[in-house]
Amino acid sequence: MTVLVRYFASARAAAGVEEEKLKLPEGSTVADAVRLVRELHPGPLPRILDAASFLLNEVAVRNQDRALSDGAQLDVLPPFAGG
């Protein structure tokens, strides 16, 4: 299956891309996608992922064990400063 990962703010800078498509096996979870992103971008991005929030199809992910579906969209949102 294919999942579109979109990166925002410092995650985008660390990944070096705005978005990318990941090929994952059927039955993969958000945690599996995050693990693959860590492997693809071993520089500063893994540290950002430790503090990031995720949206799956525009809904906040509370549990990274949530299953992905083909064509899903996963957004990586690093912590934002400001008020």
mmCIF file of C-alpha atoms in Angstrom:
data_model
loop_
_atom_site.group_PDB
_atom_site.id
_atom_site.type_symbol
_atom_site.label_atom_id
_atom_site.label_comp_id
_atom_site.label_asym_id
_atom_site.label_seq_id
_atom_site.Cartn_x
_atom_site.Cartn_y
_atom_site.Cartn_z
ATOM 1 C CA MET A 1 0.000 0.000 0.000
ATOM 2 C CA THR A 2 1.037 3.616 -0.462
ATOM 3 C CA VAL A 3 0.839 6.327 2.215
ATOM 4 C CA LEU A 4 1.450 10.029 1.607
ATOM 5 C CA VAL A 5 3.569 11.606 4.354
ATOM 6 C CA ARG A 6 3.528 15.402 4.575
ATOM 7 C CA TYR A 7 6.104 17.288 6.629
ATOM 8 C CA PHE A 8 5.602 20.690 8.231
ATOM 9 C CA ALA A 9 7.957 23.385 9.589
ATOM 10 C CA SER A 10 11.195 21.945 11.059
ATOM 11 C CA ALA A 11 10.203 18.416 10.015
ATOM 12 C CA ARG A 12 10.055 19.601 6.402
ATOM 13 C CA ALA A 13 13.483 21.204 6.694
ATOM 14 C CA ALA A 14 14.977 18.077 8.291
ATOM 15 C CA ALA A 15 13.434 15.714 5.730
ATOM 16 C CA GLY A 16 14.448 17.921 2.827
ATOM 17 C CA VAL A 17 11.089 17.341 1.148
ATOM 18 C CA GLU A 18 7.575 18.683 1.610
ATOM 19 C CA GLU A 19 5.973 15.279 1.121
ATOM 20 C CA GLU A 20 6.756 11.779 -0.030
ATOM 21 C CA LYS A 21 4.963 8.536 -0.760
ATOM 22 C CA LEU A 22 5.912 5.488 1.274
ATOM 23 C CA LYS A 23 5.353 1.900 0.183
ATOM 24 C CA LEU A 24 4.334 -0.208 3.167
ATOM 25 C CA PRO A 25 2.986 -3.739 3.494
ATOM 26 C CA GLU A 26 -0.722 -4.263 4.078
ATOM 27 C CA GLY A 27 -1.565 -4.136 7.774
ATOM 28 C CA SER A 28 1.060 -1.487 8.561
ATOM 29 C CA THR A 29 0.480 0.998 11.365
ATOM 30 C CA VAL A 30 1.380 4.616 11.999
ATOM 31 C CA ALA A 31 4.345 3.322 14.048
ATOM 32 C CA ASP A 32 5.550 1.335 11.019
ATOM 33 C CA ALA A 33 5.402 4.443 8.828
ATOM 34 C CA VAL A 34 7.269 6.522 11.424
ATOM 35 C CA ARG A 35 9.918 3.797 11.691
ATOM 36 C CA LEU A 36 10.404 3.860 7.902
ATOM 37 C CA VAL A 37 10.652 7.667 7.898
ATOM 38 C CA ARG A 38 13.403 7.398 10.548
ATOM 39 C CA GLU A 39 15.305 4.976 8.298
ATOM 40 C CA LEU A 40 14.906 7.154 5.200
ATOM 41 C CA HIS A 41 16.003 10.358 6.971
ATOM 42 C CA PRO A 42 18.657 9.474 9.594
ATOM 43 C CA GLY A 43 19.874 13.055 10.206
ATOM 44 C CA PRO A 44 18.009 15.431 12.522
ATOM 45 C CA LEU A 45 14.512 14.194 11.637
ATOM 46 C CA PRO A 46 14.370 11.273 14.122
ATOM 47 C CA ARG A 47 14.822 13.699 17.040
ATOM 48 C CA ILE A 48 11.995 15.858 15.693
ATOM 49 C CA LEU A 49 9.787 12.773 15.306
ATOM 50 C CA ASP A 50 10.251 12.021 19.023
ATOM 51 C CA ALA A 51 8.386 15.238 19.884
ATOM 52 C CA ALA A 52 6.087 15.446 16.853
ATOM 53 C CA SER A 53 2.342 15.032 16.668
ATOM 54 C CA PHE A 54 0.730 13.159 13.812
ATOM 55 C CA LEU A 55 -2.511 13.506 11.893
ATOM 56 C CA LEU A 56 -3.905 10.528 10.004
ATOM 57 C CA ASN A 57 -6.335 11.688 7.324
ATOM 58 C CA GLU A 58 -6.608 14.999 9.215
ATOM 59 C CA VAL A 59 -7.465 13.355 12.570
ATOM 60 C CA ALA A 60 -5.048 13.498 15.521
ATOM 61 C CA VAL A 61 -3.277 10.219 16.218
ATOM 62 C CA ARG A 62 -3.286 9.303 19.900
ATOM 63 C CA ASN A 63 -2.082 5.718 19.395
ATOM 64 C CA GLN A 64 0.573 4.865 16.820
ATOM 65 C CA ASP A 65 -0.835 1.336 16.629
ATOM 66 C CA ARG A 66 -3.608 2.688 14.380
ATOM 67 C CA ALA A 67 -3.765 0.827 11.099
ATOM 68 C CA LEU A 68 -3.042 2.601 7.839
ATOM 69 C CA SER A 69 -4.997 2.123 4.650
ATOM 70 C CA ASP A 70 -3.913 2.474 1.044
ATOM 71 C CA GLY A 71 -3.920 6.137 0.066
ATOM 72 C CA ALA A 72 -3.855 7.397 3.663
ATOM 73 C CA GLN A 73 -2.296 10.760 4.457
ATOM 74 C CA LEU A 74 0.000 11.088 7.466
ATOM 75 C CA ASP A 75 1.011 14.590 8.545
ATOM 76 C CA VAL A 76 4.106 15.171 10.700
ATOM 77 C CA LEU A 77 3.681 18.219 12.937
ATOM 78 C CA PRO A 78 6.683 19.233 15.029
ATOM 79 C CA PRO A 79 6.115 21.217 18.225
ATOM 80 C CA PHE A 80 5.287 24.825 17.432
ATOM 81 C CA ALA A 81 6.326 27.802 19.523
ATOM 82 C CA GLY A 82 4.268 30.906 20.009
ATOM 83 C CA GLY A 83 1.011 31.880 21.502
#
